[in-house]
PDB file of C-alpha atoms in Angstrom:
ATOM      1  CA  UNK A   1     -70.109  -5.579  82.998  1.00 88.00           C
ATOM      2  CA  UNK A   2     -67.633  -7.460  85.149  1.00 91.00           C
ATOM      3  CA  UNK A   3     -66.300 -10.905  84.386  1.00 92.00           C
ATOM      4  CA  UNK A   4     -66.994 -13.410  87.158  1.00 93.00           C
ATOM      5  CA  UNK A   5     -63.386 -13.070  88.316  1.00 91.00           C
ATOM      6  CA  UNK A   6     -63.512  -9.269  88.545  1.00 93.00           C
ATOM      7  CA  UNK A   7     -66.929  -9.375  90.238  1.00 93.00           C
ATOM      8  CA  UNK A   8     -65.600 -11.886  92.803  1.00 92.00           C
ATOM      9  CA  UNK A   9     -62.642  -9.582  93.526  1.00 91.00           C
ATOM     10  CA  UNK A  10     -64.807  -6.478  93.967  1.00 92.00           C
ATOM     11  CA  UNK A  11     -67.302  -8.425  96.041  1.00 91.00           C
ATOM     12  CA  UNK A  12     -64.560 -10.066  98.163  1.00 90.00           C
ATOM     13  CA  UNK A  13     -65.922 -13.598  97.595  1.00 92.00           C
ATOM     14  CA  UNK A  14     -64.660 -16.617  95.673  1.00 92.00           C
ATOM     15  CA  UNK A  15     -65.577 -17.465  92.101  1.00 93.00           C
ATOM     16  CA  UNK A  16     -66.697 -20.862  93.331  1.00 92.00           C
ATOM     17  CA  UNK A  17     -69.164 -19.214  95.731  1.00 93.00           C
ATOM     18  CA  UNK A  18     -70.617 -17.036  92.954  1.00 94.00           C
ATOM     19  CA  UNK A  19     -71.175 -20.138  90.842  1.00 93.00           C
ATOM     20  CA  UNK A  20     -72.943 -21.783  93.808  1.00 94.00           C
ATOM     21  CA  UNK A  21     -75.172 -18.716  94.320  1.00 95.00           C
ATOM     22  CA  UNK A  22     -76.076 -18.931  90.629  1.00 93.00           C
ATOM     23  CA  UNK A  23     -76.860 -22.660  90.905  1.00 93.00           C
ATOM     24  CA  UNK A  24     -79.231 -22.185  93.870  1.00 92.00           C
ATOM     25  CA  UNK A  25     -80.887 -19.108  92.347  1.00 92.00           C
ATOM     26  CA  UNK A  26     -79.642 -16.553  94.875  1.00 93.00           C
ATOM     27  CA  UNK A  27     -77.593 -14.392  92.490  1.00 93.00           C
ATOM     28  CA  UNK A  28     -77.946 -14.943  88.766  1.00 93.00           C
ATOM     29  CA  UNK A  29     -75.400 -13.341  86.387  1.00 94.00           C
ATOM     30  CA  UNK A  30     -76.643 -10.265  84.576  1.00 93.00           C
ATOM     31  CA  UNK A  31     -75.617 -11.941  81.331  1.00 92.00           C
ATOM     32  CA  UNK A  32     -74.279 -15.310  80.188  1.00 93.00           C
ATOM     33  CA  UNK A  33     -72.422 -15.521  76.892  1.00 90.00           C
ATOM     34  CA  UNK A  34     -74.394 -18.071  74.838  1.00 90.00           C
ATOM     35  CA  UNK A  35     -71.297 -19.175  72.956  1.00 90.00           C
ATOM     36  CA  UNK A  36     -68.809 -19.581  75.831  1.00 89.00           C
ATOM     37  CA  UNK A  37     -71.035 -19.844  78.903  1.00 90.00           C
ATOM     38  CA  UNK A  38     -68.977 -17.084  80.603  1.00 91.00           C
ATOM     39  CA  UNK A  39     -70.878 -15.271  83.349  1.00 93.00           C
ATOM     40  CA  UNK A  40     -70.973 -11.459  83.545  1.00 93.00           C
ATOM     41  CA  UNK A  41     -72.239  -9.289  86.411  1.00 95.00           C
ATOM     42  CA  UNK A  42     -73.109  -5.588  86.834  1.00 94.00           C
ATOM     43  CA  UNK A  43     -71.992  -3.236  89.594  1.00 92.00           C
ATOM     44  CA  UNK A  44     -75.630  -2.931  90.684  1.00 92.00           C
ATOM     45  CA  UNK A  45     -75.554  -6.599  91.738  1.00 93.00           C
ATOM     46  CA  UNK A  46     -72.948  -5.837  94.447  1.00 93.00           C
ATOM     47  CA  UNK A  47     -75.800  -4.646  96.694  1.00 91.00           C
ATOM     48  CA  UNK A  48     -77.518  -8.048  96.573  1.00 91.00           C
ATOM     49  CA  UNK A  49     -74.203  -9.848  97.064  1.00 93.00           C
ATOM     50  CA  UNK A  50     -73.468  -7.736 100.157  1.00 91.00           C
ATOM     51  CA  UNK A  51     -76.837  -8.729 101.665  1.00 88.00           C
ATOM     52  CA  UNK A  52     -76.303 -12.424 100.928  1.00 92.00           C
ATOM     53  CA  UNK A  53     -72.894 -12.433 102.600  1.00 91.00           C
ATOM     54  CA  UNK A  54     -74.117 -10.358 105.547  1.00 85.00           C
ATOM     55  CA  UNK A  55     -77.075 -12.682 106.179  1.00 86.00           C
ATOM     56  CA  UNK A  56     -74.845 -15.747 105.882  1.00 87.00           C
ATOM     57  CA  UNK A  57     -72.595 -14.133 108.486  1.00 82.00           C
ATOM     58  CA  UNK A  58     -75.595 -13.929 110.797  1.00 79.00           C
ATOM     59  CA  UNK A  59     -75.921 -17.713 110.587  1.00 82.00           C
ATOM     60  CA  UNK A  60     -78.888 -18.002 108.223  1.00 82.00           C
ATOM     61  CA  UNK A  61     -79.010 -20.860 105.698  1.00 85.00           C
ATOM     62  CA  UNK A  62     -78.990 -20.041 101.985  1.00 89.00           C
ATOM     63  CA  UNK A  63     -82.634 -21.106 101.798  1.00 86.00           C
ATOM     64  CA  UNK A  64     -83.487 -18.631 104.557  1.00 81.00           C
ATOM     65  CA  UNK A  65     -81.400 -15.943 102.892  1.00 86.00           C
ATOM     66  CA  UNK A  66     -83.344 -16.440  99.646  1.00 85.00           C
ATOM     67  CA  UNK A  67     -86.650 -15.936 101.446  1.00 79.00           C
ATOM     68  CA  UNK A  68     -85.395 -12.855 103.251  1.00 79.00           C
ATOM     69  CA  UNK A  69     -84.224 -11.217 100.040  1.00 81.00           C
ATOM     70  CA  UNK A  70     -87.688 -11.350  98.477  1.00 74.00           C
ATOM     71  CA  UNK A  71     -88.642  -8.523  98.469  1.00 69.00           C
ATOM     72  CA  UNK A  72     -85.646  -7.904 100.714  1.00 55.00           C
ATOM     73  CA  UNK A  73     -84.954  -6.244 104.068  1.00 56.00           C
ATOM     74  CA  UNK A  74     -84.062  -2.569 104.217  1.00 62.00           C
ATOM     75  CA  UNK A  75     -80.563  -1.447 105.227  1.00 66.00           C
ATOM     76  CA  UNK A  76     -81.868  -0.388 108.669  1.00 71.00           C
ATOM     77  CA  UNK A  77     -83.209  -3.893 109.312  1.00 69.00           C
ATOM     78  CA  UNK A  78     -79.948  -5.451 108.179  1.00 65.00           C
ATOM     79  CA  UNK A  79     -77.994  -3.109 110.429  1.00 72.00           C
ATOM     80  CA  UNK A  80     -80.041  -4.192 113.411  1.00 73.00           C
ATOM     81  CA  UNK A  81     -79.491  -7.889 112.660  1.00 70.00           C
ATOM     82  CA  UNK A  82     -75.759  -7.406 112.103  1.00 71.00           C
ATOM     83  CA  UNK A  83     -75.427  -5.461 115.370  1.00 77.00           C
ATOM     84  CA  UNK A  84     -77.083  -8.314 117.243  1.00 74.00           C
ATOM     85  CA  UNK A  85     -74.777 -10.863 115.639  1.00 71.00           C
ATOM     86  CA  UNK A  86     -71.784  -8.696 116.459  1.00 74.00           C
ATOM     87  CA  UNK A  87     -72.645  -8.817 120.167  1.00 77.00           C
ATOM     88  CA  UNK A  88     -72.867 -12.620 120.003  1.00 72.00           C
ATOM     89  CA  UNK A  89     -69.526 -12.919 118.211  1.00 68.00           C
ATOM     90  CA  UNK A  90     -67.749 -10.681 120.725  1.00 74.00           C
ATOM     91  CA  UNK A  91     -68.681 -13.142 123.483  1.00 70.00           C
ATOM     92  CA  UNK A  92     -66.829 -15.879 121.629  1.00 68.00           C
ATOM     93  CA  UNK A  93     -63.639 -13.744 121.610  1.00 63.00           C
ATOM     94  CA  UNK A  94     -60.576 -14.771 119.615  1.00 56.00           C
ATOM     95  CA  UNK A  95     -62.022 -17.837 117.834  1.00 55.00           C
ATOM     96  CA  UNK A  96     -64.629 -15.688 116.053  1.00 62.00           C
ATOM     97  CA  UNK A  97     -62.634 -12.445 115.745  1.00 61.00           C
ATOM     98  CA  UNK A  98     -61.929 -12.853 112.018  1.00 59.00           C
ATOM     99  CA  UNK A  99     -65.588 -13.613 111.283  1.00 64.00           C
ATOM    100  CA  UNK A 100     -66.698 -10.540 113.240  1.00 70.00           C
ATOM    101  CA  UNK A 101     -64.372  -8.343 111.205  1.00 63.00           C
ATOM    102  CA  UNK A 102     -65.906  -9.533 107.937  1.00 64.00           C
ATOM    103  CA  UNK A 103     -69.471  -9.024 109.172  1.00 72.00           C
ATOM    104  CA  UNK A 104     -68.642  -5.471 110.278  1.00 69.00           C
ATOM    105  CA  UNK A 105     -67.014  -4.738 106.921  1.00 60.00           C
ATOM    106  CA  UNK A 106     -70.176  -5.889 105.105  1.00 67.00           C
ATOM    107  CA  UNK A 107     -72.260  -3.734 107.414  1.00 74.00           C
ATOM    108  CA  UNK A 108     -70.232  -0.658 106.501  1.00 66.00           C
ATOM    109  CA  UNK A 109     -70.679  -1.402 102.784  1.00 65.00           C
ATOM    110  CA  UNK A 110     -74.461  -1.803 103.144  1.00 73.00           C
ATOM    111  CA  UNK A 111     -74.795   1.410 105.137  1.00 71.00           C
ATOM    112  CA  UNK A 112     -72.906   3.315 102.428  1.00 64.00           C
ATOM    113  CA  UNK A 113     -75.106   2.137  99.546  1.00 65.00           C
ATOM    114  CA  UNK A 114     -76.656   5.142  97.822  1.00 57.00           C
ATOM    115  CA  UNK A 115     -74.172   7.516  99.479  1.00 54.00           C
ATOM    116  CA  UNK A 116     -71.568   9.430  97.514  1.00 48.00           C
ATOM    117  CA  UNK A 117     -68.201   7.625  97.736  1.00 53.00           C
ATOM    118  CA  UNK A 118     -65.714   8.948 100.272  1.00 55.00           C
ATOM    119  CA  UNK A 119     -62.728   8.030  98.134  1.00 59.00           C
ATOM    120  CA  UNK A 120     -61.627  10.346  95.322  1.00 83.00           C
ATOM    121  CA  UNK A 121     -60.755   8.525  92.108  1.00 88.00           C
ATOM    122  CA  UNK A 122     -57.825   9.795  90.064  1.00 90.00           C
ATOM    123  CA  UNK A 123     -56.730   8.515  86.639  1.00 91.00           C
ATOM    124  CA  UNK A 124     -52.974   8.491  86.149  1.00 94.00           C
ATOM    125  CA  UNK A 125     -50.169   6.543  84.507  1.00 94.00           C
ATOM    126  CA  UNK A 126     -47.952   4.139  86.436  1.00 94.00           C
ATOM    127  CA  UNK A 127     -44.284   3.804  85.430  1.00 95.00           C
ATOM    128  CA  UNK A 128     -42.492   0.503  85.076  1.00 95.00           C
ATOM    129  CA  UNK A 129     -40.806  -0.650  88.273  1.00 96.00           C
ATOM    130  CA  UNK A 130     -38.260  -3.355  89.025  1.00 95.00           C
ATOM    131  CA  UNK A 131     -39.285  -5.458  92.014  1.00 96.00           C
ATOM    132  CA  UNK A 132     -38.273  -8.439  94.054  1.00 95.00           C
ATOM    133  CA  UNK A 133     -41.289 -10.754  94.037  1.00 95.00           C
ATOM    134  CA  UNK A 134     -42.593 -13.622  96.126  1.00 95.00           C
ATOM    135  CA  UNK A 135     -45.795 -15.441  95.120  1.00 95.00           C
ATOM    136  CA  UNK A 136     -48.375 -17.701  96.707  1.00 94.00           C
ATOM    137  CA  UNK A 137     -51.937 -18.944  96.230  1.00 95.00           C
ATOM    138  CA  UNK A 138     -55.039 -17.942  98.201  1.00 93.00           C
ATOM    139  CA  UNK A 139     -58.315 -19.840  98.070  1.00 91.00           C
ATOM    140  CA  UNK A 140     -60.277 -16.708  97.121  1.00 87.00           C
ATOM    141  CA  UNK A 141     -60.483 -12.933  97.414  1.00 85.00           C
ATOM    142  CA  UNK A 142     -61.938 -12.931 100.926  1.00 81.00           C
ATOM    143  CA  UNK A 143     -59.692 -11.107 103.444  1.00 78.00           C
ATOM    144  CA  UNK A 144     -59.615 -14.276 105.552  1.00 78.00           C
ATOM    145  CA  UNK A 145     -57.909 -16.050 102.628  1.00 84.00           C
ATOM    146  CA  UNK A 146     -55.719 -13.202 101.350  1.00 87.00           C
ATOM    147  CA  UNK A 147     -54.215 -11.891 104.600  1.00 84.00           C
ATOM    148  CA  UNK A 148     -52.643 -15.191 105.802  1.00 88.00           C
ATOM    149  CA  UNK A 149     -50.921 -15.518 102.411  1.00 92.00           C
ATOM    150  CA  UNK A 150     -49.569 -11.972 102.061  1.00 91.00           C
ATOM    151  CA  UNK A 151     -47.900 -11.610 105.446  1.00 89.00           C
ATOM    152  CA  UNK A 152     -45.561 -14.658 105.202  1.00 94.00           C
ATOM    153  CA  UNK A 153     -44.681 -13.724 101.614  1.00 95.00           C
ATOM    154  CA  UNK A 154     -43.473 -10.264 102.633  1.00 94.00           C
ATOM    155  CA  UNK A 155     -41.705 -11.557 105.749  1.00 93.00           C
ATOM    156  CA  UNK A 156     -39.796 -14.182 103.784  1.00 93.00           C
ATOM    157  CA  UNK A 157     -38.969 -11.744 100.982  1.00 94.00           C
ATOM    158  CA  UNK A 158     -37.698  -9.126 103.435  1.00 93.00           C
ATOM    159  CA  UNK A 159     -35.480 -11.685 105.164  1.00 92.00           C
ATOM    160  CA  UNK A 160     -33.958 -12.908 101.903  1.00 92.00           C
ATOM    161  CA  UNK A 161     -33.272  -9.388 100.676  1.00 92.00           C
ATOM    162  CA  UNK A 162     -31.584  -8.470 103.962  1.00 92.00           C
ATOM    163  CA  UNK A 163     -29.391 -11.563 103.754  1.00 91.00           C
ATOM    164  CA  UNK A 164     -28.432 -10.644 100.189  1.00 90.00           C
ATOM    165  CA  UNK A 165     -27.676  -7.039 101.115  1.00 91.00           C
ATOM    166  CA  UNK A 166     -30.303  -5.644  98.723  1.00 92.00           C
ATOM    167  CA  UNK A 167     -32.107  -2.526  99.935  1.00 94.00           C
ATOM    168  CA  UNK A 168     -35.838  -1.967  99.450  1.00 95.00           C
ATOM    169  CA  UNK A 169     -36.243   1.088  97.203  1.00 94.00           C
ATOM    170  CA  UNK A 170     -39.925   1.939  97.469  1.00 94.00           C
ATOM    171  CA  UNK A 171     -43.364   1.064  98.854  1.00 95.00           C
ATOM    172  CA  UNK A 172     -44.610  -2.523  98.906  1.00 96.00           C
ATOM    173  CA  UNK A 173     -46.853  -3.671  96.049  1.00 97.00           C
ATOM    174  CA  UNK A 174     -49.335  -6.543  95.875  1.00 96.00           C
ATOM    175  CA  UNK A 175     -51.020  -7.665  92.688  1.00 95.00           C
ATOM    176  CA  UNK A 176     -53.523 -10.443  92.088  1.00 93.00           C
ATOM    177  CA  UNK A 177     -54.175 -12.894  89.253  1.00 91.00           C
ATOM    178  CA  UNK A 178     -57.417 -14.915  89.513  1.00 88.00           C
ATOM    179  CA  UNK A 179     -57.350 -18.540  88.338  1.00 87.00           C
ATOM    180  CA  UNK A 180     -60.095 -20.479  86.570  1.00 86.00           C
ATOM    181  CA  UNK A 181     -60.665 -22.676  89.643  1.00 88.00           C
ATOM    182  CA  UNK A 182     -61.549 -19.666  91.821  1.00 86.00           C
ATOM    183  CA  UNK A 183     -58.192 -19.405  93.571  1.00 91.00           C
ATOM    184  CA  UNK A 184     -56.018 -16.287  93.431  1.00 92.00           C
ATOM    185  CA  UNK A 185     -52.319 -16.014  92.650  1.00 94.00           C
ATOM    186  CA  UNK A 186     -50.963 -13.418  95.113  1.00 95.00           C
ATOM    187  CA  UNK A 187     -47.729 -11.587  94.258  1.00 96.00           C
ATOM    188  CA  UNK A 188     -45.937  -9.687  97.046  1.00 96.00           C
ATOM    189  CA  UNK A 189     -43.390  -7.218  95.647  1.00 96.00           C
ATOM    190  CA  UNK A 190     -40.955  -4.539  96.813  1.00 96.00           C
ATOM    191  CA  UNK A 191     -39.021  -2.181  94.485  1.00 96.00           C
ATOM    192  CA  UNK A 192     -35.274  -2.840  94.289  1.00 95.00           C
ATOM    193  CA  UNK A 193     -32.247  -1.562  92.387  1.00 93.00           C
ATOM    194  CA  UNK A 194     -30.758  -4.914  91.394  1.00 89.00           C
ATOM    195  CA  UNK A 195     -30.221  -7.020  88.304  1.00 86.00           C
ATOM    196  CA  UNK A 196     -32.628  -9.907  87.662  1.00 84.00           C
ATOM    197  CA  UNK A 197     -29.913 -12.494  88.246  1.00 77.00           C
ATOM    198  CA  UNK A 198     -28.422 -10.740  91.297  1.00 68.00           C
ATOM    199  CA  UNK A 199     -29.456 -13.458  93.750  1.00 73.00           C
ATOM    200  CA  UNK A 200     -30.349 -17.027  92.872  1.00 74.00           C
ATOM    201  CA  UNK A 201     -33.268 -17.555  95.289  1.00 79.00           C
ATOM    202  CA  UNK A 202     -34.930 -14.150  94.784  1.00 88.00           C
ATOM    203  CA  UNK A 203     -37.195 -13.486  91.792  1.00 92.00           C
ATOM    204  CA  UNK A 204     -36.466  -9.997  90.405  1.00 94.00           C
ATOM    205  CA  UNK A 205     -38.826  -8.873  87.633  1.00 94.00           C
ATOM    206  CA  UNK A 206     -39.979  -5.691  85.903  1.00 95.00           C
ATOM    207  CA  UNK A 207     -43.624  -4.754  86.398  1.00 95.00           C
ATOM    208  CA  UNK A 208     -44.733  -3.027  83.183  1.00 94.00           C
ATOM    209  CA  UNK A 209     -45.824   0.567  82.923  1.00 95.00           C
ATOM    210  CA  UNK A 210     -49.582   1.152  82.642  1.00 94.00           C
ATOM    211  CA  UNK A 211     -50.910   4.148  80.706  1.00 93.00           C
ATOM    212  CA  UNK A 212     -54.306   4.561  82.390  1.00 92.00           C
ATOM    213  CA  UNK A 213     -54.969   3.495  85.953  1.00 95.00           C
ATOM    214  CA  UNK A 214     -57.919   4.415  88.150  1.00 93.00           C
ATOM    215  CA  UNK A 215     -56.608   4.990  91.671  1.00 94.00           C
ATOM    216  CA  UNK A 216     -58.058   5.700  95.084  1.00 93.00           C
ATOM    217  CA  UNK A 217     -56.430   5.911  98.509  1.00 93.00           C
ATOM    218  CA  UNK A 218     -57.732   3.792 101.383  1.00 92.00           C
ATOM    219  CA  UNK A 219     -56.952   4.511 105.053  1.00 90.00           C
ATOM    220  CA  UNK A 220     -57.222   1.675 107.561  1.00 88.00           C
ATOM    221  CA  UNK A 221     -56.736  -2.041 108.033  1.00 84.00           C
ATOM    222  CA  UNK A 222     -57.448  -4.630 105.382  1.00 80.00           C
ATOM    223  CA  UNK A 223     -60.708  -5.665 107.046  1.00 74.00           C
ATOM    224  CA  UNK A 224     -62.465  -2.735 105.417  1.00 79.00           C
ATOM    225  CA  UNK A 225     -60.594  -2.490 102.111  1.00 85.00           C
ATOM    226  CA  UNK A 226     -63.355  -4.375 100.288  1.00 83.00           C
ATOM    227  CA  UNK A 227     -65.631  -1.304 100.523  1.00 82.00           C
ATOM    228  CA  UNK A 228     -62.978   0.821  98.814  1.00 87.00           C
ATOM    229  CA  UNK A 229     -62.564  -1.770  96.041  1.00 89.00           C
ATOM    230  CA  UNK A 230     -66.339  -1.839  95.531  1.00 87.00           C
ATOM    231  CA  UNK A 231     -66.512   1.961  95.249  1.00 87.00           C
ATOM    232  CA  UNK A 232     -63.675   1.907  92.745  1.00 90.00           C
ATOM    233  CA  UNK A 233     -65.409  -0.869  90.781  1.00 89.00           C
ATOM    234  CA  UNK A 234     -68.616   1.153  90.601  1.00 87.00           C
ATOM    235  CA  UNK A 235     -66.653   4.171  89.385  1.00 88.00           C
ATOM    236  CA  UNK A 236     -64.975   2.079  86.669  1.00 90.00           C
ATOM    237  CA  UNK A 237     -68.307   0.799  85.356  1.00 88.00           C
ATOM    238  CA  UNK A 238     -70.145   4.150  85.706  1.00 85.00           C
ATOM    239  CA  UNK A 239     -67.465   5.897  83.663  1.00 87.00           C
ATOM    240  CA  UNK A 240     -67.503   3.445  80.767  1.00 88.00           C
ATOM    241  CA  UNK A 241     -64.329   1.474  81.485  1.00 90.00           C
ATOM    242  CA  UNK A 242     -63.378  -2.118  82.204  1.00 91.00           C
ATOM    243  CA  UNK A 243     -60.434  -3.657  84.037  1.00 90.00           C
ATOM    244  CA  UNK A 244     -57.505  -4.182  81.658  1.00 87.00           C
ATOM    245  CA  UNK A 245     -54.844  -5.993  83.701  1.00 78.00           C
ATOM    246  CA  UNK A 246     -54.114  -7.307  87.189  1.00 91.00           C
ATOM    247  CA  UNK A 247     -54.980  -4.792  89.881  1.00 93.00           C
ATOM    248  CA  UNK A 248     -52.425  -3.600  92.415  1.00 95.00           C
ATOM    249  CA  UNK A 249     -52.371  -2.456  96.022  1.00 95.00           C
ATOM    250  CA  UNK A 250     -49.504  -0.119  96.950  1.00 96.00           C
ATOM    251  CA  UNK A 251     -48.718   0.448 100.633  1.00 94.00           C
ATOM    252  CA  UNK A 252     -48.074   4.182 100.896  1.00 93.00           C
ATOM    253  CA  UNK A 253     -47.716   4.118 104.680  1.00 92.00           C
ATOM    254  CA  UNK A 254     -47.188   1.218 107.073  1.00 88.00           C
ATOM    255  CA  UNK A 255     -47.524   1.480 110.883  1.00 90.00           C
ATOM    256  CA  UNK A 256     -47.417  -1.129 113.671  1.00 88.00           C
ATOM    257  CA  UNK A 257     -51.130  -0.433 114.154  1.00 90.00           C
ATOM    258  CA  UNK A 258     -52.959  -1.720 111.025  1.00 84.00           C
ATOM    259  CA  UNK A 259     -55.581   0.998 111.433  1.00 87.00           C
ATOM    260  CA  UNK A 260     -52.917   3.512 110.433  1.00 91.00           C
ATOM    261  CA  UNK A 261     -52.105   1.888 107.097  1.00 91.00           C
ATOM    262  CA  UNK A 262     -52.517   3.944 103.897  1.00 93.00           C
ATOM    263  CA  UNK A 263     -53.018   1.942 100.699  1.00 94.00           C
ATOM    264  CA  UNK A 264     -53.426   3.067  97.105  1.00 95.00           C
ATOM    265  CA  UNK A 265     -55.700   0.826  95.029  1.00 95.00           C
ATOM    266  CA  UNK A 266     -54.782   0.729  91.327  1.00 95.00           C
ATOM    267  CA  UNK A 267     -57.123  -0.625  88.651  1.00 94.00           C
ATOM    268  CA  UNK A 268     -55.788  -0.525  85.055  1.00 94.00           C
ATOM    269  CA  UNK A 269     -58.398   0.712  82.550  1.00 93.00           C
ATOM    270  CA  UNK A 270     -59.496  -0.112  79.031  1.00 90.00           C
ATOM    271  CA  UNK A 271     -62.437   1.144  76.995  1.00 81.00           C
ATOM    272  CA  UNK A 272     -65.549  -0.992  77.393  1.00 77.00           C
TER     273      UNK A 272
END
């Protein structure tokens, strides 16, 4: 079972939206703790969430989405509807480009349901690393909320390090901490060889070592990274684990063309 925060992250939606879907009867939690009221979801519910988001992206109201999900369209029907919406969005050019990207990402996830994952999952340990860190807040886990926060954080951090004469000593790291209000604390980090008090306006911290981390490598731009996170989430649940600490994304390769990016997803593990 996923907590509502972990399910929101794997599903690339906000906690607030999941609570709304619960309130209107579109996506009920698999279990609600009677003592605390905490909501828990299963990996199997990602399929229904993908369809809800895809149909919303086509412009349907939540009431219409509810009717269409009972008993529910088949992936081939959804693919046809998403392809039609894609053609409409392309005519609106730049103003709708971000929305088109998210719809296409959902389409890829739906088409891959029931197919063996492309990403290999490897369990390994992650050593402690000293990093320079810059942090900000995103409204939710959706790429449209995360991407505008991450880029300025890294740009500002890189400029401050250059001014201080501190070299970057390894690949960039991002880790996320969900808040109770549905927002996400985003931490942009780069490894450095410097003392914590080396520069006054730069936060230098030690990220702790993690004994067991499920990892997978994703190739491509961030518009499709949600599918890789969902596959990793399914693997975690299918193999009897749960998430133990904030997840990380490590940029193994950066290119001017975002489609050439290589990112390792790291999900710390604990026994369920």
